[in-house]
């Protein structure tokens, strides 16, 4: 396949929906000169409960579409898509593909003081064992406690960030990890950074929370530098936001994840 070798080409970013805007927010902060095309697969969200094969098929379709838009690299902002499809995309596409799992694992290993490392994510991410593998590749002796927290995604999408019901669910999911004395907790899902204050409260202030969005943006900068594809000069064209369904909802909820308002959302149907 043909690689875009133009440093001023955009970076493609995709997620199962709008949650990946937490990664875009960090990319915009750390790489302000880079133009972004974001694809949110709002027609087929959530990916968390879907089979690895299905998620791989979706990821391949989106990466192909982004390739046709002339991107120079792709950031897989979705933890579930990274867990199931990163290897496939790396094999099939010739430009750099950056996932969220490895940067998060690296940050967790760096932050941990040798206590168990906790990982939370969707059922798909946790079931894949991707974070365990990534952490063990860096720290073979690491003790890991992983837990799927599937109800967090709909709660965040409802904006229930500090409701009593959310607190009860967070206690249910997280108290067992606290009892295992994890010293670091990886927020292995696009939506969880929005629950950071609540999760911090349940886990206690000694537990370090790892937000993979921040680490992924830093990794993207490193990868682009390594291959000489960092944008030259400042941003001239606007970012593009694309959804596979319900663009009005994307516009309405996007600000919660991105931190700033989105002016326009295009609709593209895949599959
Ligand atoms: N974007 C997904 C992730 O980070 C969460 C939402 C979903 O289940 O699709 O795993």
Short mmCIF file of N, CA and C in Angstrom, two decimals, residues 62-178:
data_model
loop_
_atom_site.label_atom_id
_atom_site.label_comp_id
_atom_site.label_asym_id
_atom_site.label_seq_id
_atom_site.Cartn_x
_atom_site.Cartn_y
_atom_site.Cartn_z
N UNK A 62 -12.11 1.40 8.74
CA UNK A 62 -11.87 2.81 9.09
C UNK A 62 -10.45 3.22 8.65
N UNK A 63 -9.49 2.34 8.90
CA UNK A 63 -8.10 2.67 8.51
C UNK A 63 -8.00 2.84 6.99
N UNK A 64 -8.73 2.03 6.25
CA UNK A 64 -8.71 2.14 4.79
C UNK A 64 -9.30 3.48 4.36
N UNK A 65 -10.41 3.85 5.01
CA UNK A 65 -11.03 5.15 4.69
C UNK A 65 -10.06 6.30 5.02
N UNK A 66 -9.41 6.21 6.17
CA UNK A 66 -8.46 7.27 6.55
C UNK A 66 -7.29 7.32 5.57
N UNK A 67 -6.86 6.15 5.12
CA UNK A 67 -5.77 6.10 4.14
C UNK A 67 -6.18 6.87 2.88
N UNK A 68 -7.43 6.68 2.48
CA UNK A 68 -7.90 7.38 1.28
C UNK A 68 -7.99 8.89 1.49
N UNK A 69 -8.04 9.33 2.73
CA UNK A 69 -8.04 10.77 3.02
C UNK A 69 -6.61 11.32 3.03
N UNK A 70 -5.62 10.43 2.84
CA UNK A 70 -4.23 10.87 2.74
C UNK A 70 -3.52 11.08 4.07
N UNK A 71 -3.92 10.34 5.11
CA UNK A 71 -3.26 10.54 6.41
C UNK A 71 -1.82 10.01 6.37
N UNK A 72 -0.97 10.56 7.24
CA UNK A 72 0.43 10.12 7.29
C UNK A 72 0.65 9.10 8.41
N UNK A 73 -0.31 9.01 9.31
CA UNK A 73 -0.21 8.07 10.44
C UNK A 73 -1.62 7.92 11.02
N UNK A 74 -1.82 6.83 11.76
CA UNK A 74 -3.13 6.66 12.42
C UNK A 74 -2.91 6.42 13.91
N UNK A 75 -3.71 7.13 14.70
CA UNK A 75 -3.75 6.88 16.14
C UNK A 75 -5.05 6.13 16.43
N UNK A 76 -4.91 4.92 16.94
CA UNK A 76 -6.10 4.14 17.31
C UNK A 76 -6.43 4.57 18.74
N UNK A 77 -7.39 5.50 18.85
CA UNK A 77 -7.67 6.09 20.16
C UNK A 77 -8.50 5.16 21.04
N UNK A 78 -9.08 4.14 20.45
CA UNK A 78 -9.96 3.22 21.17
C UNK A 78 -9.13 2.08 21.77
N UNK A 79 -9.30 1.87 23.07
CA UNK A 79 -8.56 0.80 23.73
C UNK A 79 -8.97 -0.57 23.20
N UNK A 80 -10.27 -0.76 22.99
CA UNK A 80 -10.75 -2.06 22.53
C UNK A 80 -10.23 -2.35 21.12
N UNK A 81 -10.26 -1.36 20.25
CA UNK A 81 -9.74 -1.54 18.88
C UNK A 81 -8.24 -1.77 18.91
N UNK A 82 -7.53 -1.06 19.79
CA UNK A 82 -6.09 -1.30 19.92
C UNK A 82 -5.84 -2.74 20.36
N UNK A 83 -6.60 -3.16 21.38
CA UNK A 83 -6.40 -4.51 21.93
C UNK A 83 -6.62 -5.59 20.87
N UNK A 84 -7.64 -5.44 20.04
CA UNK A 84 -7.97 -6.49 19.08
C UNK A 84 -7.32 -6.31 17.71
N UNK A 85 -7.04 -5.08 17.31
CA UNK A 85 -6.73 -4.85 15.89
C UNK A 85 -5.39 -4.19 15.60
N UNK A 86 -4.65 -3.77 16.63
CA UNK A 86 -3.40 -3.04 16.34
C UNK A 86 -2.44 -3.87 15.48
N UNK A 87 -2.25 -5.14 15.85
CA UNK A 87 -1.30 -5.99 15.10
C UNK A 87 -1.72 -6.11 13.64
N UNK A 88 -3.02 -6.32 13.42
CA UNK A 88 -3.54 -6.46 12.05
C UNK A 88 -3.27 -5.19 11.26
N UNK A 89 -3.57 -4.03 11.84
CA UNK A 89 -3.38 -2.77 11.12
C UNK A 89 -1.90 -2.55 10.83
N UNK A 90 -1.05 -2.89 11.80
CA UNK A 90 0.40 -2.70 11.58
C UNK A 90 0.89 -3.56 10.42
N UNK A 91 0.30 -4.75 10.30
CA UNK A 91 0.71 -5.64 9.19
C UNK A 91 0.21 -5.13 7.84
N UNK A 92 -1.00 -4.55 7.84
CA UNK A 92 -1.66 -4.25 6.56
C UNK A 92 -1.43 -2.84 6.03
N UNK A 93 -0.96 -1.94 6.88
CA UNK A 93 -0.78 -0.55 6.43
C UNK A 93 0.69 -0.17 6.61
N UNK A 94 1.17 0.66 5.68
CA UNK A 94 2.61 0.91 5.71
C UNK A 94 2.98 2.20 6.44
N UNK A 95 1.99 3.00 6.85
CA UNK A 95 2.34 4.19 7.63
C UNK A 95 2.29 3.86 9.13
N UNK A 96 2.85 4.73 9.99
CA UNK A 96 2.86 4.42 11.43
C UNK A 96 1.45 4.31 12.02
N UNK A 97 1.25 3.29 12.85
CA UNK A 97 -0.02 3.10 13.56
C UNK A 97 0.31 3.13 15.05
N UNK A 98 -0.34 4.02 15.78
CA UNK A 98 -0.04 4.16 17.21
C UNK A 98 -1.28 3.78 17.99
N UNK A 99 -1.13 2.86 18.91
CA UNK A 99 -2.27 2.44 19.74
C UNK A 99 -2.19 3.07 21.12
N UNK A 100 -3.21 2.83 21.95
CA UNK A 100 -3.22 3.44 23.28
C UNK A 100 -2.70 2.50 24.37
N UNK A 101 -2.61 1.20 24.06
CA UNK A 101 -2.30 0.25 25.14
C UNK A 101 -0.83 0.34 25.58
N UNK A 102 0.08 0.28 24.62
CA UNK A 102 1.49 0.29 25.01
C UNK A 102 1.92 1.57 25.74
N UNK A 103 1.51 2.76 25.23
CA UNK A 103 1.88 3.97 25.98
C UNK A 103 1.32 3.96 27.41
N UNK A 104 0.10 3.47 27.58
CA UNK A 104 -0.49 3.40 28.93
C UNK A 104 0.26 2.43 29.81
N UNK A 105 0.63 1.28 29.23
CA UNK A 105 1.37 0.26 30.01
C UNK A 105 2.72 0.82 30.44
N UNK A 106 3.38 1.51 29.52
CA UNK A 106 4.71 2.07 29.85
C UNK A 106 4.61 3.08 30.99
N UNK A 107 3.59 3.94 30.91
CA UNK A 107 3.42 4.95 31.96
C UNK A 107 3.12 4.28 33.30
N UNK A 108 2.35 3.19 33.26
CA UNK A 108 2.00 2.50 34.51
C UNK A 108 3.24 1.87 35.14
N UNK A 109 4.07 1.25 34.32
CA UNK A 109 5.29 0.61 34.85
C UNK A 109 6.21 1.68 35.45
N UNK A 110 6.26 2.83 34.78
CA UNK A 110 7.10 3.92 35.29
C UNK A 110 6.57 4.46 36.62
N UNK A 111 5.25 4.52 36.74
CA UNK A 111 4.65 5.13 37.93
C UNK A 111 4.60 4.19 39.12
N UNK A 112 4.53 2.89 38.87
CA UNK A 112 4.34 1.93 39.96
C UNK A 112 5.58 1.86 40.84
N UNK A 113 5.32 1.67 42.15
CA UNK A 113 6.45 1.50 43.08
C UNK A 113 6.65 0.03 43.40
N UNK A 114 6.21 -0.84 42.52
CA UNK A 114 6.41 -2.28 42.74
C UNK A 114 5.18 -2.98 43.27
N UNK A 115 4.16 -2.20 43.60
CA UNK A 115 2.89 -2.81 44.04
C UNK A 115 2.16 -3.35 42.83
N UNK A 116 1.04 -4.05 43.04
CA UNK A 116 0.29 -4.51 41.87
C UNK A 116 -0.18 -3.33 41.02
N UNK A 117 -0.24 -3.56 39.71
CA UNK A 117 -0.76 -2.54 38.79
C UNK A 117 -2.19 -2.94 38.43
N UNK A 118 -3.12 -2.04 38.62
CA UNK A 118 -4.52 -2.31 38.26
C UNK A 118 -4.78 -1.83 36.84
N UNK A 119 -5.66 -2.54 36.14
CA UNK A 119 -6.07 -2.12 34.80
C UNK A 119 -7.58 -2.24 34.72
N UNK A 120 -8.25 -1.17 34.27
CA UNK A 120 -9.69 -1.27 34.02
C UNK A 120 -9.97 -0.90 32.56
N UNK A 121 -11.00 -1.53 31.99
CA UNK A 121 -11.33 -1.27 30.59
C UNK A 121 -12.63 -1.97 30.24
N UNK A 122 -12.94 -2.00 28.96
CA UNK A 122 -14.15 -2.70 28.52
C UNK A 122 -13.93 -4.21 28.64
N UNK A 123 -15.02 -4.97 28.46
CA UNK A 123 -14.90 -6.43 28.52
C UNK A 123 -13.93 -6.92 27.44
N UNK A 124 -13.98 -6.30 26.25
CA UNK A 124 -13.10 -6.72 25.16
C UNK A 124 -11.64 -6.46 25.48
N UNK A 125 -11.36 -5.29 25.99
CA UNK A 125 -9.96 -4.93 26.31
C UNK A 125 -9.42 -5.85 27.40
N UNK A 126 -10.18 -6.02 28.46
CA UNK A 126 -9.68 -6.85 29.58
C UNK A 126 -9.60 -8.31 29.14
N UNK A 127 -10.62 -8.78 28.40
CA UNK A 127 -10.62 -10.18 27.94
C UNK A 127 -9.45 -10.48 27.01
N UNK A 128 -8.98 -9.49 26.28
CA UNK A 128 -7.88 -9.72 25.32
C UNK A 128 -6.54 -9.92 26.01
N UNK A 129 -6.42 -9.46 27.24
CA UNK A 129 -5.14 -9.56 27.95
C UNK A 129 -4.06 -8.63 27.39
N UNK A 130 -4.46 -7.67 26.55
CA UNK A 130 -3.46 -6.82 25.87
C UNK A 130 -2.65 -5.99 26.87
N UNK A 131 -3.31 -5.44 27.87
CA UNK A 131 -2.55 -4.63 28.85
C UNK A 131 -1.59 -5.50 29.65
N UNK A 132 -2.05 -6.70 30.05
CA UNK A 132 -1.16 -7.60 30.80
C UNK A 132 0.10 -7.89 29.99
N UNK A 133 -0.10 -8.22 28.71
CA UNK A 133 1.05 -8.55 27.86
C UNK A 133 2.00 -7.34 27.75
N UNK A 134 1.40 -6.17 27.54
CA UNK A 134 2.23 -4.97 27.37
C UNK A 134 2.98 -4.63 28.66
N UNK A 135 2.33 -4.80 29.80
CA UNK A 135 2.99 -4.50 31.09
C UNK A 135 4.10 -5.54 31.34
N UNK A 136 3.77 -6.82 31.11
CA UNK A 136 4.77 -7.89 31.37
C UNK A 136 5.96 -7.81 30.43
N UNK A 137 5.74 -7.27 29.22
CA UNK A 137 6.87 -7.12 28.29
C UNK A 137 7.89 -6.13 28.86
N UNK A 138 7.40 -5.20 29.67
CA UNK A 138 8.28 -4.18 30.25
C UNK A 138 8.76 -4.56 31.65
N UNK A 139 7.90 -5.26 32.38
CA UNK A 139 8.21 -5.62 33.77
C UNK A 139 7.70 -7.05 34.00
N UNK A 140 8.53 -8.04 33.64
CA UNK A 140 8.06 -9.43 33.67
C UNK A 140 7.53 -9.88 35.04
N UNK A 141 8.03 -9.28 36.12
CA UNK A 141 7.59 -9.73 37.45
C UNK A 141 6.34 -8.99 37.95
N UNK A 142 5.85 -8.05 37.16
CA UNK A 142 4.75 -7.20 37.65
C UNK A 142 3.54 -8.04 38.04
N UNK A 143 2.92 -7.64 39.16
CA UNK A 143 1.64 -8.24 39.52
C UNK A 143 0.55 -7.34 38.95
N UNK A 144 -0.46 -7.96 38.35
CA UNK A 144 -1.49 -7.18 37.64
C UNK A 144 -2.87 -7.61 38.10
N UNK A 145 -3.72 -6.64 38.38
CA UNK A 145 -5.12 -6.94 38.72
C UNK A 145 -5.99 -6.22 37.69
N UNK A 146 -6.69 -6.99 36.86
CA UNK A 146 -7.47 -6.37 35.78
C UNK A 146 -8.96 -6.57 36.03
N UNK A 147 -9.74 -5.58 35.61
CA UNK A 147 -11.18 -5.66 35.85
C UNK A 147 -11.94 -4.92 34.75
N UNK A 148 -12.92 -5.61 34.16
CA UNK A 148 -13.78 -4.95 33.18
C UNK A 148 -14.83 -4.10 33.91
N UNK A 149 -15.06 -2.90 33.42
CA UNK A 149 -16.03 -1.98 34.05
C UNK A 149 -17.02 -1.49 32.97
N UNK A 150 -17.79 -2.40 32.38
CA UNK A 150 -18.58 -2.03 31.20
C UNK A 150 -19.63 -0.94 31.44
N UNK A 151 -20.13 -0.80 32.65
CA UNK A 151 -21.18 0.20 32.87
C UNK A 151 -20.65 1.63 32.87
N UNK A 152 -19.34 1.80 32.98
CA UNK A 152 -18.80 3.16 33.00
C UNK A 152 -19.06 3.90 31.68
N UNK A 153 -19.02 3.17 30.55
CA UNK A 153 -19.18 3.85 29.25
C UNK A 153 -20.56 4.52 29.14
N UNK A 154 -21.67 3.77 29.34
CA UNK A 154 -22.97 4.46 29.24
C UNK A 154 -23.16 5.55 30.30
N UNK A 155 -22.59 5.37 31.47
CA UNK A 155 -22.74 6.40 32.51
C UNK A 155 -22.06 7.70 32.07
N UNK A 156 -20.88 7.58 31.48
CA UNK A 156 -20.18 8.79 31.01
C UNK A 156 -20.95 9.41 29.87
N UNK A 157 -21.47 8.59 28.97
CA UNK A 157 -22.21 9.15 27.83
C UNK A 157 -23.47 9.87 28.28
N UNK A 158 -24.05 9.42 29.40
CA UNK A 158 -25.21 10.10 29.98
C UNK A 158 -24.80 11.36 30.74
N UNK A 159 -23.51 11.55 30.93
CA UNK A 159 -23.04 12.69 31.72
C UNK A 159 -23.17 12.46 33.22
N UNK A 160 -23.35 11.20 33.61
CA UNK A 160 -23.51 10.89 35.04
C UNK A 160 -22.13 10.74 35.69
N UNK A 161 -21.41 11.82 35.76
CA UNK A 161 -20.02 11.72 36.21
C UNK A 161 -19.89 11.69 37.73
N UNK A 162 -20.85 12.32 38.43
CA UNK A 162 -20.72 12.34 39.89
C UNK A 162 -22.04 12.01 40.57
N UNK A 163 -22.86 11.19 39.92
CA UNK A 163 -24.14 10.78 40.53
C UNK A 163 -23.90 9.70 41.58
N UNK A 164 -24.88 9.59 42.47
CA UNK A 164 -24.80 8.58 43.52
C UNK A 164 -24.73 7.17 42.92
N UNK A 165 -25.56 6.94 41.86
CA UNK A 165 -25.58 5.61 41.23
C UNK A 165 -24.20 5.27 40.65
N UNK A 166 -23.55 6.26 40.08
CA UNK A 166 -22.22 6.04 39.49
C UNK A 166 -21.22 5.70 40.59
N UNK A 167 -21.36 6.35 41.72
CA UNK A 167 -20.47 6.08 42.86
C UNK A 167 -20.65 4.62 43.34
N UNK A 168 -21.93 4.18 43.42
CA UNK A 168 -22.18 2.81 43.87
C UNK A 168 -21.55 1.79 42.92
N UNK A 169 -21.69 2.06 41.61
CA UNK A 169 -21.13 1.15 40.61
C UNK A 169 -19.60 1.18 40.67
N UNK A 170 -19.06 2.38 40.83
CA UNK A 170 -17.60 2.50 40.93
C UNK A 170 -17.08 1.74 42.15
N UNK A 171 -17.80 1.81 43.27
CA UNK A 171 -17.39 1.05 44.46
C UNK A 171 -17.36 -0.43 44.15
N UNK A 172 -18.43 -0.89 43.49
CA UNK A 172 -18.53 -2.31 43.18
C UNK A 172 -17.35 -2.78 42.32
N UNK A 173 -17.02 -2.00 41.30
CA UNK A 173 -15.93 -2.37 40.41
C UNK A 173 -14.55 -2.23 41.06
N UNK A 174 -14.39 -1.14 41.81
CA UNK A 174 -13.02 -0.74 42.17
C UNK A 174 -12.56 -1.16 43.57
N UNK A 175 -13.52 -1.39 44.48
CA UNK A 175 -13.09 -1.74 45.84
C UNK A 175 -12.22 -3.02 45.83
N UNK A 176 -12.58 -4.05 45.02
CA UNK A 176 -11.68 -5.22 44.99
C UNK A 176 -10.26 -4.88 44.56
N UNK A 177 -10.10 -3.92 43.67
CA UNK A 177 -8.74 -3.52 43.25
C UNK A 177 -8.04 -2.79 44.38
N UNK A 178 -8.81 -1.97 45.11
CA UNK A 178 -8.22 -1.26 46.24
C UNK A 178 -7.76 -2.26 47.30
#
